[in-house]
mmCIF file with all atom_site columns, C-alpha atoms in Angstrom:
data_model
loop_
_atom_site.group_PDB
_atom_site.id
_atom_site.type_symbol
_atom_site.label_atom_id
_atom_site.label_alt_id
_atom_site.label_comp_id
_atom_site.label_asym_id
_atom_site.label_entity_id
_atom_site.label_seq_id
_atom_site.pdbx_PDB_ins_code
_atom_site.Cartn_x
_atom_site.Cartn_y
_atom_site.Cartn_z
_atom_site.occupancy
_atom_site.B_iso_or_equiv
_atom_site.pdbx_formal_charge
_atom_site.auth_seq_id
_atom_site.auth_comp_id
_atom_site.auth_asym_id
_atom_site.auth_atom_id
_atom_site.pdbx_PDB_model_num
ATOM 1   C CA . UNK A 1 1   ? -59.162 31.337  -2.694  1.00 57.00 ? 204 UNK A CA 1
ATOM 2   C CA . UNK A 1 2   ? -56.841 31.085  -5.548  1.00 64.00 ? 205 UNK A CA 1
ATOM 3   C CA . UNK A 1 3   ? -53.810 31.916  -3.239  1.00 66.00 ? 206 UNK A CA 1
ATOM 4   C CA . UNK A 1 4   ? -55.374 29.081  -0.702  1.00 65.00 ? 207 UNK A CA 1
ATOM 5   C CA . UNK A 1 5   ? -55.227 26.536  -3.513  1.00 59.00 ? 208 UNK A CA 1
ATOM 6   C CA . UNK A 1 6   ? -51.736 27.442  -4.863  1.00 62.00 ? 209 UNK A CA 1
ATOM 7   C CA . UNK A 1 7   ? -50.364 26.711  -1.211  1.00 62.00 ? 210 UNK A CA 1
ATOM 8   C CA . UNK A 1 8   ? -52.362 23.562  -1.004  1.00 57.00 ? 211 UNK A CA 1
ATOM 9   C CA . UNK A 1 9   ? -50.296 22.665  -4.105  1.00 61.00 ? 212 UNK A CA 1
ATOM 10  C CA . UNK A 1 10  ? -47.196 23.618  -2.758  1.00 60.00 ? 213 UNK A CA 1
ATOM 11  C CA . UNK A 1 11  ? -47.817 21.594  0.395   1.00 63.00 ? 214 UNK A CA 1
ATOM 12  C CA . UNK A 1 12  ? -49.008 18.246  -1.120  1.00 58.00 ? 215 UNK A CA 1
ATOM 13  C CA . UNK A 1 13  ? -45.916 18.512  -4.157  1.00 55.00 ? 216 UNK A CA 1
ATOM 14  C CA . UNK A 1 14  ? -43.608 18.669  -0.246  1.00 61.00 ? 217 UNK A CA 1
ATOM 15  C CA . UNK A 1 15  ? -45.144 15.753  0.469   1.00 58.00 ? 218 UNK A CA 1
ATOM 16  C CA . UNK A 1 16  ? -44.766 13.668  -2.146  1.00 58.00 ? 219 UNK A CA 1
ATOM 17  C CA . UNK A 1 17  ? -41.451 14.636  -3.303  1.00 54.00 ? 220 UNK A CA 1
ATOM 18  C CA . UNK A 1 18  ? -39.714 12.557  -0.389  1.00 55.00 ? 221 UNK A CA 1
ATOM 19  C CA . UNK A 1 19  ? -41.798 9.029   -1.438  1.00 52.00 ? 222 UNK A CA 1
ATOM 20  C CA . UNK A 1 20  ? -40.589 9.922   -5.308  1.00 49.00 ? 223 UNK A CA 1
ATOM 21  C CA . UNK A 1 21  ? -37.000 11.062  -3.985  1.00 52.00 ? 224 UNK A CA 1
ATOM 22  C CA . UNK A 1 22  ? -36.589 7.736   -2.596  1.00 51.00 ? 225 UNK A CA 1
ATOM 23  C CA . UNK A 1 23  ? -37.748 5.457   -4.971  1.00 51.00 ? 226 UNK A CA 1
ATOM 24  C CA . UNK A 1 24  ? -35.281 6.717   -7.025  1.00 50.00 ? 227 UNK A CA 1
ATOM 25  C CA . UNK A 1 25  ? -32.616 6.210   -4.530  1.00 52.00 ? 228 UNK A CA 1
ATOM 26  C CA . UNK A 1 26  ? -33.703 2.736   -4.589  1.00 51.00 ? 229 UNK A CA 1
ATOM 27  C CA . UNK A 1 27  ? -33.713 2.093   -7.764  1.00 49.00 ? 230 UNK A CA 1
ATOM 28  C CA . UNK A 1 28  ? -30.479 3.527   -8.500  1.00 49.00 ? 231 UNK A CA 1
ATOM 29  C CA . UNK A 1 29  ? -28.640 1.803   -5.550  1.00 55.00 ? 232 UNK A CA 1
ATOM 30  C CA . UNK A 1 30  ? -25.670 -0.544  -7.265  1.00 65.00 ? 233 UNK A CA 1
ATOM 31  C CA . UNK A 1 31  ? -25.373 -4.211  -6.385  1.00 78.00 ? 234 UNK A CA 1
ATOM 32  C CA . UNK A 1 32  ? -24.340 -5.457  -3.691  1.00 78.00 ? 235 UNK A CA 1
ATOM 33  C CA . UNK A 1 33  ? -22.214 -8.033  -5.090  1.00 84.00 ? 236 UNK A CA 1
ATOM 34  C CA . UNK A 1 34  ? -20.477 -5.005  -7.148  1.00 87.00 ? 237 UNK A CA 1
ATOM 35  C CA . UNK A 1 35  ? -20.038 -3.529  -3.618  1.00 85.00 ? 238 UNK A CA 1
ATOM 36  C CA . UNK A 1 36  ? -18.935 -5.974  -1.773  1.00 88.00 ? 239 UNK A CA 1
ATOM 37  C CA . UNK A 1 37  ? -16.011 -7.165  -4.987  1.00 90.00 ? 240 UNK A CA 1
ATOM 38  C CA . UNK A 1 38  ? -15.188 -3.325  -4.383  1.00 90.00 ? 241 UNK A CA 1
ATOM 39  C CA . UNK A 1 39  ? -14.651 -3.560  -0.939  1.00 88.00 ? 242 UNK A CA 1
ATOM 40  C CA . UNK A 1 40  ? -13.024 -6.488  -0.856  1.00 90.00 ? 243 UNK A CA 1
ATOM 41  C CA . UNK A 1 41  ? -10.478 -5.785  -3.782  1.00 93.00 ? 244 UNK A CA 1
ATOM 42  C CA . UNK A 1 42  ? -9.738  -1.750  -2.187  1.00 91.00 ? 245 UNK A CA 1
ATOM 43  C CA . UNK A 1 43  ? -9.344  -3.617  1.677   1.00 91.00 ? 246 UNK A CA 1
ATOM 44  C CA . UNK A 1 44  ? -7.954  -6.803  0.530   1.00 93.00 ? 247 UNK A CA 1
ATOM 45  C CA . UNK A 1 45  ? -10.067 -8.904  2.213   1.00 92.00 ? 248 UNK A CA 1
ATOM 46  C CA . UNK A 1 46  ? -9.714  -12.523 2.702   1.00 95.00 ? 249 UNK A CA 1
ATOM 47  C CA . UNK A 1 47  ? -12.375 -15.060 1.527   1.00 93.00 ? 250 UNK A CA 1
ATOM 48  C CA . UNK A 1 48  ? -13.932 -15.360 5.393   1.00 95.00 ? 251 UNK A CA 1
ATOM 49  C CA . UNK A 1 49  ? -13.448 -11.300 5.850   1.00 93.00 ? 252 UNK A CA 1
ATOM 50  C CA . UNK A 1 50  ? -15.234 -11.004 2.585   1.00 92.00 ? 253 UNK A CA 1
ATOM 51  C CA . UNK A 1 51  ? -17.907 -13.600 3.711   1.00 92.00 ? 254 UNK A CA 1
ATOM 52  C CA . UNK A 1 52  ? -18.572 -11.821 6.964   1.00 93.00 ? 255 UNK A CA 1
ATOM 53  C CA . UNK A 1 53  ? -18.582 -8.383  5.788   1.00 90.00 ? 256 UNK A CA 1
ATOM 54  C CA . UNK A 1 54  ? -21.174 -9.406  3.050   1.00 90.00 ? 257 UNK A CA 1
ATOM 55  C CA . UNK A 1 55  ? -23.607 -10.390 5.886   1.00 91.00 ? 258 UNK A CA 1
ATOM 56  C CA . UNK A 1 56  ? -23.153 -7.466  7.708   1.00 91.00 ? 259 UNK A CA 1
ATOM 57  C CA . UNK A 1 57  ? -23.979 -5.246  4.529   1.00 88.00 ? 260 UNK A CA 1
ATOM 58  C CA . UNK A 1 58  ? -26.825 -7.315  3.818   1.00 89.00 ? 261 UNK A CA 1
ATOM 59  C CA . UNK A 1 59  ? -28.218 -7.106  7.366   1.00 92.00 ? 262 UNK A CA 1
ATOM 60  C CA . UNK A 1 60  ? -27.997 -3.552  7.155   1.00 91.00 ? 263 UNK A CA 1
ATOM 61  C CA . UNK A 1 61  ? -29.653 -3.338  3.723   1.00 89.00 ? 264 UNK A CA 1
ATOM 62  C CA . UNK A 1 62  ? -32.917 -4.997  5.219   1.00 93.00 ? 265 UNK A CA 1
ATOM 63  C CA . UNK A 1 63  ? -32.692 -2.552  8.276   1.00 94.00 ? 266 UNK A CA 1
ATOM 64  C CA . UNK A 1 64  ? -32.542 0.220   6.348   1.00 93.00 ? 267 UNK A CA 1
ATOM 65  C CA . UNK A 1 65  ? -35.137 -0.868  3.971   1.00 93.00 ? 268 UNK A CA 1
ATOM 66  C CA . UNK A 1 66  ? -37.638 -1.656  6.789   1.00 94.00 ? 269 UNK A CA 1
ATOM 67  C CA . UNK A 1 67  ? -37.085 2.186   8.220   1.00 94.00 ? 270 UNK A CA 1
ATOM 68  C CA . UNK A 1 68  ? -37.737 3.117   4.621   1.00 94.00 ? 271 UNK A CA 1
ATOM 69  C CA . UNK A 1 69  ? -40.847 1.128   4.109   1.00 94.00 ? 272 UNK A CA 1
ATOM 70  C CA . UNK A 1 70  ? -42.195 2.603   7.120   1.00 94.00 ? 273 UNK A CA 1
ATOM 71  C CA . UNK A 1 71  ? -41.661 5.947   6.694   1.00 94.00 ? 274 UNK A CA 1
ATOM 72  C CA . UNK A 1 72  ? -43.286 5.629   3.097   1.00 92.00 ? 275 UNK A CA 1
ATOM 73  C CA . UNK A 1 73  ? -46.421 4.026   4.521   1.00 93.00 ? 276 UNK A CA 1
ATOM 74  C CA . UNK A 1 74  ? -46.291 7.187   7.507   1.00 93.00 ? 277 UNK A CA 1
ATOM 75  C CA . UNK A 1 75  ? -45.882 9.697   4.578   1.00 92.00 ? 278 UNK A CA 1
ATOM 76  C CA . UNK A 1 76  ? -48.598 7.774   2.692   1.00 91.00 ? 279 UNK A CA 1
ATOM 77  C CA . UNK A 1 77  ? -50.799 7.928   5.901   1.00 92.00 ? 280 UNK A CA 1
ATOM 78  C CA . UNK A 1 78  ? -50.292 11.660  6.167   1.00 91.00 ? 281 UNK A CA 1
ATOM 79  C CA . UNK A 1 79  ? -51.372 11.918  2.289   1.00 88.00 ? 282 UNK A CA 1
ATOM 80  C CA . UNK A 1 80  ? -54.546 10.279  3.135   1.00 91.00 ? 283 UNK A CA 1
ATOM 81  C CA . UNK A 1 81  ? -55.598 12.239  5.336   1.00 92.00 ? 284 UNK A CA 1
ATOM 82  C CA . UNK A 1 82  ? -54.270 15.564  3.771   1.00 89.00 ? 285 UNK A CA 1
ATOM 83  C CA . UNK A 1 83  ? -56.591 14.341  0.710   1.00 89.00 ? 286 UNK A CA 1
ATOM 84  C CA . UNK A 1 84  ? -59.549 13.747  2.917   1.00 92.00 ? 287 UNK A CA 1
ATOM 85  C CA . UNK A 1 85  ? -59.246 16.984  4.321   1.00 92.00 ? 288 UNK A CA 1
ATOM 86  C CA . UNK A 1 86  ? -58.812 18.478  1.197   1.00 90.00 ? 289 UNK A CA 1
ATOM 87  C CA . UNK A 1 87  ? -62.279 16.993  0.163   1.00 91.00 ? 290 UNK A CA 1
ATOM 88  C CA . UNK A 1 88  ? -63.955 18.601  2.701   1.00 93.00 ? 291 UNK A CA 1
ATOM 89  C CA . UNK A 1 89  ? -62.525 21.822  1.584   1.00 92.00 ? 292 UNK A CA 1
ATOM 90  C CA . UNK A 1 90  ? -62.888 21.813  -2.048  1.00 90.00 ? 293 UNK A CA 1
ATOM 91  C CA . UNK A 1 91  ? -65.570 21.280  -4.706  1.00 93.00 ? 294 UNK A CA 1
ATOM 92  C CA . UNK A 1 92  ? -65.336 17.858  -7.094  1.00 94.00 ? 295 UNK A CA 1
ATOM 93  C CA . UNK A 1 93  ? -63.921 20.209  -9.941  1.00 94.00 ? 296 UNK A CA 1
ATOM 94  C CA . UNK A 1 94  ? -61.308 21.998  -7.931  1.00 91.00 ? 297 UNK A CA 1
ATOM 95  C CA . UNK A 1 95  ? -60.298 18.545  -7.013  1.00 91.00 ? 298 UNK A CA 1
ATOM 96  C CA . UNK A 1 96  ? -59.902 17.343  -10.093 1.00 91.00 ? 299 UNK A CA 1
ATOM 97  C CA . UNK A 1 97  ? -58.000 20.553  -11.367 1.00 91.00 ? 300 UNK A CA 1
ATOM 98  C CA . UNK A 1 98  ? -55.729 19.286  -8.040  1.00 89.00 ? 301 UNK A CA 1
ATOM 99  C CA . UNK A 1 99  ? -55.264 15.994  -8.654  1.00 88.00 ? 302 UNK A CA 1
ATOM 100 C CA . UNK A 1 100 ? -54.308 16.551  -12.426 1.00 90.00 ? 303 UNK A CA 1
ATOM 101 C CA . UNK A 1 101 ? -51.844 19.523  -11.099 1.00 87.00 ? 304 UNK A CA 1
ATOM 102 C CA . UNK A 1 102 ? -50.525 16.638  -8.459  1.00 84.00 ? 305 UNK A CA 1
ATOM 103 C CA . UNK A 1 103 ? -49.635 14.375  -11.522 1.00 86.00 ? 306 UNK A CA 1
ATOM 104 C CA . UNK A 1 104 ? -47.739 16.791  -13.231 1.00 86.00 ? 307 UNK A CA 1
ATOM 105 C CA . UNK A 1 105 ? -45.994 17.856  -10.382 1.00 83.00 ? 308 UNK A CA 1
ATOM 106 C CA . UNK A 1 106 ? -45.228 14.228  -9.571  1.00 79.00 ? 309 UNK A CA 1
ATOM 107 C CA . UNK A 1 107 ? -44.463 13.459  -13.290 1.00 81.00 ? 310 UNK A CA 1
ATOM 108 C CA . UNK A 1 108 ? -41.728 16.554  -13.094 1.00 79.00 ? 311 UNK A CA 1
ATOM 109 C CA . UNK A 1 109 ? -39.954 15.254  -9.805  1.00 73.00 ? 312 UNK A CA 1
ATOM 110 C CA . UNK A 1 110 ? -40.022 11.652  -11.070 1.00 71.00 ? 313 UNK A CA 1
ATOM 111 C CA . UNK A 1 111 ? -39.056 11.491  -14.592 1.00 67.00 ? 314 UNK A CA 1
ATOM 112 C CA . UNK A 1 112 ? -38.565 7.503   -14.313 1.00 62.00 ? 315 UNK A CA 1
ATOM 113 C CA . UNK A 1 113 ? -42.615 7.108   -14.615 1.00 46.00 ? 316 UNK A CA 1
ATOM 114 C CA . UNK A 1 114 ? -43.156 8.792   -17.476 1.00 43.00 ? 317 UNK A CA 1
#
């Protein structure tokens, strides 16, 4: 049972390592005015090169941010149910004993919400 539990664990901490992984990525990401000076100083770009690449950096931004949004909400989805399932499995206690193991976990792979 005790080997059952630990690999529970192990599966859930997979889980939510990629939703913590990128939230970091996200909040580390630099400005995109600092990016786009950048680009435009190292390529020389004129003021309507400069204009037009910054919308099609931007555009990508919110493409890429939709993809990411979904797949969080997927991964969140697939937590859900992995919880429900879990529920089914284990007593209120052993869920709690989880759930606190789950925080720490979380707390360790996401130092930015402590």
């Amino acid at each position: 049972m005790q080997k059952e539990t630990i690999s529970l664990i192990l599966i859930l901490c997979i889980l939510i390592y990629p939703i913590s992984a990128l939230a970091q990525k996200q909040n580390s990401a630099p400005d995109s005015k600092e990016v786009i000076n950048r680009i435009s100083k190292e390529l020389g770009l004129n003021d309507t090169q400069k204009s037009k690449v910054e919308a099609i950096l931007d555009n990508e931004k919110k493409k890429v941010e939709a993809v990411f949004n979904e797949e969080r909400k997927k991964l969140q989805q697939i937590q859900e149910v992995t919880r429900t399932n879990l529920q089914a499995v284990l007593t209120p206690e052993q869920m709690e004993k989880l759930d606190i193991k789950m925080r720490e976990q979380s707390s360790k792979n996401n130092p930015q919400k402590k």
